[in-house]
CSV table of C-alpha atoms in Angstrom, one decimal:
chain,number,residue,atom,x,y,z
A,985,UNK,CA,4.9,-43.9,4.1
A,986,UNK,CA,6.5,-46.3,1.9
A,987,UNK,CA,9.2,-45.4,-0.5
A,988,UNK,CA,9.6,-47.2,-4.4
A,989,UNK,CA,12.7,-48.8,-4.4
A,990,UNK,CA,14.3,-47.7,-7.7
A,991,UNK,CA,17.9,-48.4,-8.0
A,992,UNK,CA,18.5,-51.1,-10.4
A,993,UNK,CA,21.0,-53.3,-8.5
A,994,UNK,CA,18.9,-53.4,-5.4
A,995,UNK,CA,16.1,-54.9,-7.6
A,996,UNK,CA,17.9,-57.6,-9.4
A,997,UNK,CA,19.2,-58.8,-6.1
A,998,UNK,CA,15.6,-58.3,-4.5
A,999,UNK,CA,13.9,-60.3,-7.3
A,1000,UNK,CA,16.7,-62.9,-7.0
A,1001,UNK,CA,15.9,-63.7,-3.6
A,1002,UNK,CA,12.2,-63.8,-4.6
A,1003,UNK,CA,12.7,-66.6,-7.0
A,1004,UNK,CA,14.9,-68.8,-4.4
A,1005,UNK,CA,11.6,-68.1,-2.7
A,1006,UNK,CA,9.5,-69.9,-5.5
A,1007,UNK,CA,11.6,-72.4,-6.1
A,1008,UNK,CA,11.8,-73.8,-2.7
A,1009,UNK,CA,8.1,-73.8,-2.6
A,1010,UNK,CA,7.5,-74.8,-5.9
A,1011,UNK,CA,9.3,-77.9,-7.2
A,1012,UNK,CA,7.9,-79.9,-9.6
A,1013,UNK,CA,8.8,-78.5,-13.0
A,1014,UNK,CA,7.1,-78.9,-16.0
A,1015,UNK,CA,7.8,-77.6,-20.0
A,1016,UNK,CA,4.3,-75.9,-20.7
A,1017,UNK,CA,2.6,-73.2,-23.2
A,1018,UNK,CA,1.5,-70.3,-21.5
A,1019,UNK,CA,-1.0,-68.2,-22.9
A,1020,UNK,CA,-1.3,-64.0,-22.5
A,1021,UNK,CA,-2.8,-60.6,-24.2
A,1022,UNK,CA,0.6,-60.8,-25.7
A,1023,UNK,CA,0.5,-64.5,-27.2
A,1024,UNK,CA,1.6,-67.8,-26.7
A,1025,UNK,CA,5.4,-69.1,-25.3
A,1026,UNK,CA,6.8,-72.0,-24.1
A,1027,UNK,CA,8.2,-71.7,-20.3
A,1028,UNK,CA,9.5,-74.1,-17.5
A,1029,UNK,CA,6.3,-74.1,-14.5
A,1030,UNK,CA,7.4,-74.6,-11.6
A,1031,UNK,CA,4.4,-76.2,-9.6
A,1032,UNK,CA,3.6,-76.6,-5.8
A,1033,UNK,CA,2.3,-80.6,-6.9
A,1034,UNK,CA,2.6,-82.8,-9.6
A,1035,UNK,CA,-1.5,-83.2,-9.9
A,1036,UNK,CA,-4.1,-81.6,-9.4
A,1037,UNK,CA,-6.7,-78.9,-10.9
A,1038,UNK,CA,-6.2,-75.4,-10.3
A,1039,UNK,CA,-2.2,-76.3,-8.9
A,1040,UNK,CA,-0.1,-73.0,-8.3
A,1041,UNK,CA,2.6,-72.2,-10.7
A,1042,UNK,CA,5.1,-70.1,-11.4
A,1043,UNK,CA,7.2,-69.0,-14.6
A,1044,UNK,CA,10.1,-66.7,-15.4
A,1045,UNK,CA,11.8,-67.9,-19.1
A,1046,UNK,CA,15.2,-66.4,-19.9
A,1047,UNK,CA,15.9,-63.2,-18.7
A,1048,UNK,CA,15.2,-60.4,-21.3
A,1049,UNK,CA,17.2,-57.9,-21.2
A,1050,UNK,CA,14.4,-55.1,-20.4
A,1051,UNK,CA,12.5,-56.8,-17.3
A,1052,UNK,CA,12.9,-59.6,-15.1
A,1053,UNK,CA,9.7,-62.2,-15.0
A,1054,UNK,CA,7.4,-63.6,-13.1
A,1055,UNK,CA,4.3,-65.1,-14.4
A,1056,UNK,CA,1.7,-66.4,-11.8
A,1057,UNK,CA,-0.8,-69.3,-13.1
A,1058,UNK,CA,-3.1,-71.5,-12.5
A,1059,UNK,CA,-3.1,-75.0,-14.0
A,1060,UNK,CA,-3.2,-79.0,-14.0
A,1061,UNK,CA,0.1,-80.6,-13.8
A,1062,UNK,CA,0.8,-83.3,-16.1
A,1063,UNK,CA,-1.7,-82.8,-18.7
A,1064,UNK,CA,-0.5,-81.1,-22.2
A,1065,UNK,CA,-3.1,-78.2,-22.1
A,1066,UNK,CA,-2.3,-74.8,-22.6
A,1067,UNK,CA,-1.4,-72.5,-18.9
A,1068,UNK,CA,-3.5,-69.1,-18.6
A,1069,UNK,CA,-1.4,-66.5,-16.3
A,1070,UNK,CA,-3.1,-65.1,-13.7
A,1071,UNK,CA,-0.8,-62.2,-12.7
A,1072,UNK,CA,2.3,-60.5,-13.6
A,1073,UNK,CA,5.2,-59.2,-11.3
A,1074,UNK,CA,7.9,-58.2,-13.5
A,1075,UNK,CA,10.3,-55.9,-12.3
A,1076,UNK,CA,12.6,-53.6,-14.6
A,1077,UNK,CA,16.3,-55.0,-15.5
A,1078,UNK,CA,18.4,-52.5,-17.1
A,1079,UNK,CA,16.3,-49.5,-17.7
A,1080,UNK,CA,14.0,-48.0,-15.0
A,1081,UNK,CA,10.5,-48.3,-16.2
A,1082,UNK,CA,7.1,-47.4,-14.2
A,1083,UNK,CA,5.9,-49.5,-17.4
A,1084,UNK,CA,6.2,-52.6,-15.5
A,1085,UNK,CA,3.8,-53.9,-12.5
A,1086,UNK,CA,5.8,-54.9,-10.3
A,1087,UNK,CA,7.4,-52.7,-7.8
A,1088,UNK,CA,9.5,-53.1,-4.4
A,1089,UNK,CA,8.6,-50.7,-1.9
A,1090,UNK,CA,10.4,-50.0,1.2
A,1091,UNK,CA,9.0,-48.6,4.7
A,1092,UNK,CA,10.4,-46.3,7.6
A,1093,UNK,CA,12.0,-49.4,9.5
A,1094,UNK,CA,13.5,-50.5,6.5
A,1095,UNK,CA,11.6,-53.7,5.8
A,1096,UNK,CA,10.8,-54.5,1.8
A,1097,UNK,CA,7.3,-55.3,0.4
A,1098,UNK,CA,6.8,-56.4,-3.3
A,1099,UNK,CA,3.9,-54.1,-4.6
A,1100,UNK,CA,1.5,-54.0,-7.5
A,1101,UNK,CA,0.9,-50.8,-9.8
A,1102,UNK,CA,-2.7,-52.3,-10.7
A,1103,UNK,CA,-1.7,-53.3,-14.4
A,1104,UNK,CA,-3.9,-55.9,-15.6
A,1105,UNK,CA,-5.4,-56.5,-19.2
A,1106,UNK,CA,-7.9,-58.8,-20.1
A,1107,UNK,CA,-10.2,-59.8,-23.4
A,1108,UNK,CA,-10.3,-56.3,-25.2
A,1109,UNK,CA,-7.1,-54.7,-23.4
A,1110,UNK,CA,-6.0,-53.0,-20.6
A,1111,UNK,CA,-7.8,-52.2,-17.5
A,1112,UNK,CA,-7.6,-48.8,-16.1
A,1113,UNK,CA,-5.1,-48.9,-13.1
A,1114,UNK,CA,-7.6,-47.3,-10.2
A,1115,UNK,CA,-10.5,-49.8,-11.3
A,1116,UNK,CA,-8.4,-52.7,-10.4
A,1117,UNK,CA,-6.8,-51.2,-7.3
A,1118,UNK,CA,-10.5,-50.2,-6.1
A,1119,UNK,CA,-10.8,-53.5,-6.0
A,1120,UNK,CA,-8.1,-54.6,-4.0
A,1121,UNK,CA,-7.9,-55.3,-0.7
A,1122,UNK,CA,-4.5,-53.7,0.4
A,1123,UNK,CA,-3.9,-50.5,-1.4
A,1124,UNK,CA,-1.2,-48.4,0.1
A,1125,UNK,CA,0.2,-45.3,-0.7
A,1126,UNK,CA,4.1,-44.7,-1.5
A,1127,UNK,CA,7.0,-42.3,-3.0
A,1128,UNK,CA,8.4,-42.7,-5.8
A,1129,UNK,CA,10.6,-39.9,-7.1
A,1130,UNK,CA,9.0,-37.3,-5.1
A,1131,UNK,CA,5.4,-38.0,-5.9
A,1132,UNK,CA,2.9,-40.3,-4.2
A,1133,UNK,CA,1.6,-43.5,-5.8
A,1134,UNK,CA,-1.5,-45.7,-5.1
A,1135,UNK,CA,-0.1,-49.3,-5.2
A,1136,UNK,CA,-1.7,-53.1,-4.0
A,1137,UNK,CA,0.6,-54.5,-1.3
A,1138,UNK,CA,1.1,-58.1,-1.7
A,1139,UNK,CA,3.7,-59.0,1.4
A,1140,UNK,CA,7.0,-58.5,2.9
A,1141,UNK,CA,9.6,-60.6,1.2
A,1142,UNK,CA,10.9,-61.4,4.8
A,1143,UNK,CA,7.4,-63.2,5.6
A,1144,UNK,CA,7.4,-66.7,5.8
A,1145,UNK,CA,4.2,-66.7,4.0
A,1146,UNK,CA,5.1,-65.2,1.1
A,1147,UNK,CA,4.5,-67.5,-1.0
A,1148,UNK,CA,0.7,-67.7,-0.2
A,1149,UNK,CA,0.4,-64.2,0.1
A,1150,UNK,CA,1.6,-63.8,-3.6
A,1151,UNK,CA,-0.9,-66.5,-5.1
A,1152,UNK,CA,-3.6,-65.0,-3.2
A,1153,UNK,CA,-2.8,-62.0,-4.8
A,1154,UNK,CA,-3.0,-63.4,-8.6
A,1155,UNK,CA,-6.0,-65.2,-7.7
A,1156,UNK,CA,-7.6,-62.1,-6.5
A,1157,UNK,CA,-6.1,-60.7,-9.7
A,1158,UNK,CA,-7.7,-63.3,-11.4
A,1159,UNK,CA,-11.3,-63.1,-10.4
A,1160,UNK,CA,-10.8,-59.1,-11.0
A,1161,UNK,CA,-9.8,-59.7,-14.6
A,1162,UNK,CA,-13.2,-61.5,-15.2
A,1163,UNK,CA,-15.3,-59.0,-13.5
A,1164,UNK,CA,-13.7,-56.2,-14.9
A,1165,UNK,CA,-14.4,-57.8,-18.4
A,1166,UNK,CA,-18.2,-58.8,-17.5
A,1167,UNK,CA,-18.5,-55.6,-16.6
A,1168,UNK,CA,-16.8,-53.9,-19.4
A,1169,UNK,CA,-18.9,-56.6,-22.3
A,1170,UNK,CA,-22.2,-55.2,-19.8
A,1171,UNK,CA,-21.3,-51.3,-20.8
A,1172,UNK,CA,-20.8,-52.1,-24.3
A,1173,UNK,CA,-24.2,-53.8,-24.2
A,1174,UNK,CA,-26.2,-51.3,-22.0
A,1175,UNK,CA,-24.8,-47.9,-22.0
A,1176,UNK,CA,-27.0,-46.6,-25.5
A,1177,UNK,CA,-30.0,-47.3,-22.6
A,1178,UNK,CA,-28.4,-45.0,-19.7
A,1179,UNK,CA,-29.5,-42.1,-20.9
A,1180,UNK,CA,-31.7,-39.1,-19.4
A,1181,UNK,CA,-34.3,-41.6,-18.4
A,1182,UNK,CA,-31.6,-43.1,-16.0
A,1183,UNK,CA,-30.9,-40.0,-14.1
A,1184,UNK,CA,-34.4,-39.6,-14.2
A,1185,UNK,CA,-34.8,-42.6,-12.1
A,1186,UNK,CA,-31.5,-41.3,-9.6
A,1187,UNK,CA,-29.2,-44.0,-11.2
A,1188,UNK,CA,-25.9,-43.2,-11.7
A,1189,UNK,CA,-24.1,-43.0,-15.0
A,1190,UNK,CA,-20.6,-43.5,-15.2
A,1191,UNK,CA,-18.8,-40.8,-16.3
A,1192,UNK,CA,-16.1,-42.3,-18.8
A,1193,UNK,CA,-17.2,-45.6,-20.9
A,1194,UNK,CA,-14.3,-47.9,-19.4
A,1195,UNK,CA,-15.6,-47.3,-15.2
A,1196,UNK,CA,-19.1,-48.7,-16.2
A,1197,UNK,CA,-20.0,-47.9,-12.6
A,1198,UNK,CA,-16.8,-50.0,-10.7
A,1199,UNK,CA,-17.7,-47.8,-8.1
A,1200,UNK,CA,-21.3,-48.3,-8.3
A,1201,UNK,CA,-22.5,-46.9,-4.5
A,1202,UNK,CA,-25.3,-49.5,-3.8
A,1203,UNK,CA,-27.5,-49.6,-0.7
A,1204,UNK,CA,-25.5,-50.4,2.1
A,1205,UNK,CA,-25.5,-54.4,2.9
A,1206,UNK,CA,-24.1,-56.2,5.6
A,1207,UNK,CA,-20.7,-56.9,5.3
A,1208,UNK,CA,-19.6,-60.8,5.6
A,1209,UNK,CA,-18.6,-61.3,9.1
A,1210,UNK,CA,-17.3,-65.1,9.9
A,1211,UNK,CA,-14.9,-67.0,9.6
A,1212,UNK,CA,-11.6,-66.6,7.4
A,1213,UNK,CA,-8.4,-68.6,6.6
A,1214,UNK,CA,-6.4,-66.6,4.5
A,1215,UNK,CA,-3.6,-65.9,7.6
A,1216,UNK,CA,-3.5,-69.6,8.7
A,1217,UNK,CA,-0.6,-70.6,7.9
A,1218,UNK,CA,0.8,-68.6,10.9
A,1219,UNK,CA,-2.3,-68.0,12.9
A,1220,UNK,CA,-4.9,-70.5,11.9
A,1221,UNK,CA,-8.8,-70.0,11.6
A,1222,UNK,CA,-9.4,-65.8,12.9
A,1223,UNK,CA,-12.6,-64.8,13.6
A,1224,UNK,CA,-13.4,-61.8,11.4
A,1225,UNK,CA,-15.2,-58.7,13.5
A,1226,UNK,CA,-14.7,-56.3,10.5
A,1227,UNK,CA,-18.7,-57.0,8.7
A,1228,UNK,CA,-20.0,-56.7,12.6
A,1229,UNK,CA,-17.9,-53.6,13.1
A,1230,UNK,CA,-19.2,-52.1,10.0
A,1231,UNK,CA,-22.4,-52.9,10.5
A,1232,UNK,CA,-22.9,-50.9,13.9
A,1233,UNK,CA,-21.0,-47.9,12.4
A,1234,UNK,CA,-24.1,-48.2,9.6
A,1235,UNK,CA,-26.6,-47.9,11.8
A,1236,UNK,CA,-25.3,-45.2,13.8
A,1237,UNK,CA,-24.8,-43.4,10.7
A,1238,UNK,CA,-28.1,-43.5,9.1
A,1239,UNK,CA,-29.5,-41.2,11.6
A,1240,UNK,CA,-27.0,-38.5,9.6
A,1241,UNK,CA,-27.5,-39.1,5.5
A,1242,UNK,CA,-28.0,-41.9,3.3
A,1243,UNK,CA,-25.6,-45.2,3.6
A,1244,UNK,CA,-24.0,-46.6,0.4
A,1245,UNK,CA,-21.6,-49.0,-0.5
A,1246,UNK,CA,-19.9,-50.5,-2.8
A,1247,UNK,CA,-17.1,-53.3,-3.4
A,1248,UNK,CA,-14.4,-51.4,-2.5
A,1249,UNK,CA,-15.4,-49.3,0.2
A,1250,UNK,CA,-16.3,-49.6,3.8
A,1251,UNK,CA,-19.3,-46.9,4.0
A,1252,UNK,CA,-20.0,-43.9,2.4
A,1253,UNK,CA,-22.7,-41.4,3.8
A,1254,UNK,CA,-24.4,-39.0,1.2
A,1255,UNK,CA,-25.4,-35.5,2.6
A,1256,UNK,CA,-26.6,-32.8,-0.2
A,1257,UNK,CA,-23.5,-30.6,0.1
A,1258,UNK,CA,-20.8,-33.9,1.0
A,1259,UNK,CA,-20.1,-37.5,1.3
A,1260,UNK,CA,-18.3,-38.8,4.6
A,1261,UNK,CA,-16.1,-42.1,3.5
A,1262,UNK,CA,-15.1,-44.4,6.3
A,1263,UNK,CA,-13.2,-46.2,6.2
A,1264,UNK,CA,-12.8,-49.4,8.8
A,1265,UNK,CA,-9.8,-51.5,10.3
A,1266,UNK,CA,-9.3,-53.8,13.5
A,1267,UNK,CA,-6.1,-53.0,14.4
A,1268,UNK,CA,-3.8,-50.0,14.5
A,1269,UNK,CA,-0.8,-52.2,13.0
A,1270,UNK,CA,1.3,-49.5,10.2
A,1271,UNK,CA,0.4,-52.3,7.7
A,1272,UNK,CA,-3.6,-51.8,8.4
A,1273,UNK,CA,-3.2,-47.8,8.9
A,1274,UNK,CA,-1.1,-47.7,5.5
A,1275,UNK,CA,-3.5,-49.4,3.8
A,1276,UNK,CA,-6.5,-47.9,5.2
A,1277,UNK,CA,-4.6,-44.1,4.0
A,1278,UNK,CA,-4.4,-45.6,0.5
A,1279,UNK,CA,-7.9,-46.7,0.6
A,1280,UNK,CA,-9.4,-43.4,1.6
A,1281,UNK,CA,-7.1,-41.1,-0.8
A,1282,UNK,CA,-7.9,-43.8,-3.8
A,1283,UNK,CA,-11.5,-44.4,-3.8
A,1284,UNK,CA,-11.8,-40.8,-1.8
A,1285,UNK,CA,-10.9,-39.3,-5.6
A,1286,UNK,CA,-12.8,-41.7,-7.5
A,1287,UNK,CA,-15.9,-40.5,-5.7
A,1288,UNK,CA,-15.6,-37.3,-5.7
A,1289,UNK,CA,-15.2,-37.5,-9.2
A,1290,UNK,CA,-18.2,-39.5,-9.6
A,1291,UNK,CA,-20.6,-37.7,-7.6
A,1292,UNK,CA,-19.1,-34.0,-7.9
A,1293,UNK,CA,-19.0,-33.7,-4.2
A,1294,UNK,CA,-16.5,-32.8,-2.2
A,1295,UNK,CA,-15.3,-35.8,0.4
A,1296,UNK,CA,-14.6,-36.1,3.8
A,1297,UNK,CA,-11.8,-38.8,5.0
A,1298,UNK,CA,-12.8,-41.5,8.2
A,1299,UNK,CA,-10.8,-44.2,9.7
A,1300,UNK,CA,-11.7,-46.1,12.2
A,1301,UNK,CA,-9.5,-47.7,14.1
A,1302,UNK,CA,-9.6,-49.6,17.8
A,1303,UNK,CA,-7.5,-46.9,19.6
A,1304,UNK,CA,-5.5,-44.0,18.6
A,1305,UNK,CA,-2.3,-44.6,16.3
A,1306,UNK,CA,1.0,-43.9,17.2
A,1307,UNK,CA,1.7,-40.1,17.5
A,1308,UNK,CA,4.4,-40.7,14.4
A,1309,UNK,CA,1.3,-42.0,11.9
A,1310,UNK,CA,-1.2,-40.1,13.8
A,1311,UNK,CA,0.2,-36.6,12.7
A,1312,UNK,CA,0.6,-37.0,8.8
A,1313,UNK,CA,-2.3,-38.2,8.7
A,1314,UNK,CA,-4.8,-35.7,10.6
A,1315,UNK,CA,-2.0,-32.8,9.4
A,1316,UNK,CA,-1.1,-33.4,6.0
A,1317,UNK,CA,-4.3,-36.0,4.6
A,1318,UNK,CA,-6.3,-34.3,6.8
A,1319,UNK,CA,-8.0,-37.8,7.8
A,1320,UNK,CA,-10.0,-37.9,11.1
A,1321,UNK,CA,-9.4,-40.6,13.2
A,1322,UNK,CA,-12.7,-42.2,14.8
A,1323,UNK,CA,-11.9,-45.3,17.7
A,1324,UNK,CA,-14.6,-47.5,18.6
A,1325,UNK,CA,-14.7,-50.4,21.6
A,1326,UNK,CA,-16.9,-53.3,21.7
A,1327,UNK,CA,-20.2,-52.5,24.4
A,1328,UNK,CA,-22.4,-55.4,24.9
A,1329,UNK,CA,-23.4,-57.2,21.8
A,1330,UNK,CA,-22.4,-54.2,19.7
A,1331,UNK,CA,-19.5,-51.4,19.4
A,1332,UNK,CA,-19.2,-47.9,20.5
A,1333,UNK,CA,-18.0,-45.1,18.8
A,1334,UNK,CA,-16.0,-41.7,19.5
């Protein structure tokens, strides 16, 4: 389990090696207007090139004396045209503040991870924190003053690729802000026709106006199973078995209930009385069984909530975890563990 670093001192020196980070990476500097929710201010970027569409940037201002900044963006070098930010990562300065995104989490061997709380606003205001989260890819679960908290891991501040890892994070955050928003201007739109003619027709209506079905269970699809590049800068082009994976646990499963799925979740199999939520990862690295807790606990309490029934907790892993993660998690999450091994051209389970 991770643990939110809160001491104030620790942070300021954290976030201080964070932007030597940036600014080795980012070097070319530019006076630009950046544009927020909150209005319009004149920063130095800091960009990764001196042209180029869609460059990455970085921003921090002067320090204020109630968070320390980091604005993530997006934007064309060398052009006077006004910078969008993509994501914020400000950490609190003199007063501790869950108010702020970012957060610095620490694990059991000691090593630091910068963290997201899921705050993002967009056209119309803020988003609710779980919507965005749902749709993150790393969700982990940590302590902070003796209660746990759903957070989006972005990377170890150690990692050489840092710096990536924390661009592919606003970019994510990005392309969440617009669906979020499509999907919020579609509620406004649609919901006076989801009415009793809807649940007529076994669609699903969300149950408060701002969800507007993020967690929409579709007919299970195939997963995208390929090729990805997001680790190669240490590791080059991976072949991804995660769609394939998922797609043989599918099949095995549809013998027991129905098969849904959705953005943010793996599988989820509807029985009258239950749903079983699996949840799927290819390796048993504490990054990938930390994240795959989060997953389950997060969208396992969305769900439920959404389809008043009571959820049952998979993950599937290649081989058993370690007897120090295995225990919390069958014992105190009450999570069951489910290994599989490739047979043939497919994958067995047990």
């Amino acid at each position: 389990m991770f643990n939110v670093i809160t001491d104030l001192k620790k942070i300021l020196q954290l976030n201080k090696q964070l932007v030597s980070r940036l600014r080795e990476h980012l070097t070319h500097v530019e006076m630009r207007t950046i544009t927020s929710p909150g209005g319009k201010y004149d920063f130095k970027v800091y960009f990764d090139r001196r042209t180029g569409a869609d460059s990455r940037g970085w921003a921090t201002g002067k320090p204020k004396p109630d968070k320390l900044r980091n604005y993530f963006v997006f934007g064309q070098p060398g052009v006077d045209s006004l910078v969008h930010i993509a994501v914020q990562i400000n950490f609190p300065a003199t007063k501790y503040s869950k108010a702020l995104a970012g957060v610095f989490v620490e694990d059991e061997v000691g090593e630091i991870y910068i963290a997201h709380r899921g705050k993002l606003t967009g056209a119309g205001g803020a988003f609710k924190t779980l919507q965005v989260l749902d749709r993150l890819p790393k969700c982990i679960m940590a302590m902070e003053n003796g209660r746990a908290l759903p957070l989006a891991l972005i990377g170890s501040i150690d990692d050489v690729t840092l710096v990536s890892e924390l661009f592919i994070f606003a970019r994510e955050c990005r392309e969440i802000v617009s669906q979020l928003a499509a999907e919020r201007d579609w509620g406004k739109k649609s919901r006076s026709k989801l009415g009793s003619s809807a649940k007529e027709r076994g669609e699903y209506v969300s149950l408060t106006p701002e969800g507007e079905r993020v967690m929409r269970l579709s007919d299970y699809f195939d997963e995208f199973a390929g090729e990805s590049t997001r680790k190669a800068v240490l590791a080059g082009v991976r072949v991804v078995r995660h769609g394939t994976i998922v797609s043989a646990l599918a099949k095995k499963l549809k013998v027991e209930g129905h098969v849904r799925k959705s953005l943010a979740i793996d599988l989820a199999v509807l029985a009258t009385e239950y749903i079983d939520l699996y949840e799927i990862k290819t390796s048993t690295s504490t990054t990938d069984i930390y994240t795959g807790l989060g997953q389950l606990l997060i969208h396992g309490e969305t769900i439920e909530a959404l389809l008043q029934l009571p959820v049952r907790q998979h993950l599937v892993l290649p081989a058993r975890p370690r007897r120090s993660l295995e225990l919390p998690l069958v014992g105190r999450y009450k999570i069951n563990i489910i290994t599989y091994e490739k047979f043939g051209g497919g994958y067995n389970f047990k």
